[in-house]
Phi, psi and omega in degrees: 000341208264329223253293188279353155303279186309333144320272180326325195268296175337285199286305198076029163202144180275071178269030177039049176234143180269169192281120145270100182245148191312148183301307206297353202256325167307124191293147197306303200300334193271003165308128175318153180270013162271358167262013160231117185264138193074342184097015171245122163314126180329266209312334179264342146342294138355267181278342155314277190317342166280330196282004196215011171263164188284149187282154154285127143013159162269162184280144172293170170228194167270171172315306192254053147087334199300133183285166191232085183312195164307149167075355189087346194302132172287144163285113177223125185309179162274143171185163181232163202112174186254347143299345166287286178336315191287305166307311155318304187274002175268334160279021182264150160307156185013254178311303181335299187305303203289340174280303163350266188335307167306310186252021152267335191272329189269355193253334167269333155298354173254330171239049169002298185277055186258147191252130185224161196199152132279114172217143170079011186059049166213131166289165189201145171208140182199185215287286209228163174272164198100286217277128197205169195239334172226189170190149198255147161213152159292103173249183184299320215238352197197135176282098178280133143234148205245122167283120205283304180269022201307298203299004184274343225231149207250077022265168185256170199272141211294323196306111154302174165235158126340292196294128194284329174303327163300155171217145165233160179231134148255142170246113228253181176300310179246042169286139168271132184265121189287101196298285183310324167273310144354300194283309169322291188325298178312292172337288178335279195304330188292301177290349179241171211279125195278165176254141187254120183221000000 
């Protein structure tokens, strides 16, 4: 009632329709009682409720200190070059790292001149820097590499997208990698129009 008095006063006519005025502006007792649950105020409902959730885990790190997102992905600042990338795959966990390793070592024996960057806690690699044709990410159980132009390439790589132009290969733990269609792919990917990130 008090709501619509001060309506009627504001305005200067008693049409009875009530005032919404914001919870934060209103003094707590004139809050409507749906905006209270239980005898608790959304705010204090709130600050009850942070004070009694459990803290998040602390983040993992790598063998050398590196922190470890979701998935394991190692936290590597952005730079370009091929030491930040080389510190990415030396931070990926256990098994991951000898695949890193391996298809870094196969996307530069198929592209010599290859340009490499970390962005985005990912390695990346292309025609030029900015422009790039694949990238590496860490998930929990698969090494993803996401082909930018996959859906161009003859055969294309199995993984689908959203993105119509992507293709991804996961590469699982005791998966064997076809070193020679891997590489064809890299060619491939070398040759058609990088994507700019």
């Amino acid at each position: 009632m008090a709501l619509h008095a001060a309506a009627a006063t504001a305005s200067g006519h008693d049409d009875h329709r009530p005032l919404h005025v914001l919870p934060a502006l209103c003094p707590e007792d004139a809050r409507p009682a749906a905006q209270t649950e239980r005898g608790l105020s959304m705010t204090q409902k709130k600050t009850a409720g942070a004070k009694s959730k459990p803290g998040k885990a602390p983040l993992k790190k790598s063998a050398d200190g590196v922190v470890l997102l979701s998935g394991g992905n190692p936290q590597i600042a952005k730079a370009y070059g091929d030491a930040p990338v080389q510190q990415y795959i030396a931070a990926m966990p256990g098994w991951k790292s000898d695949v890193g390793r391996r298809l870094d070592r196969l996307i530069v024996k198929a592209v010599p001149a290859v340009e490499k960057a970390v962005k985005w806690n990912s390695p990346f690699y292309g025609t030029e820097q900015g422009v790039w044709f694949l990238g590496l990410h860490c998930m929990t159980k698969y090494v993803k590499v996401a082909f930018f132009r996959g859906a161009h390439f003859n055969p294309q790589p199995p993984g689908p997208s959203k993105q119509k132009d992507v293709r991804y290969l996961d590469i699982y733990e005791n998966d064997e990698i076809d070193e020679a269609l891997f590489m064809d792919w890299v060619k491939q990917a070398a040759a058609l129009p990088g994507e700019r990130m």
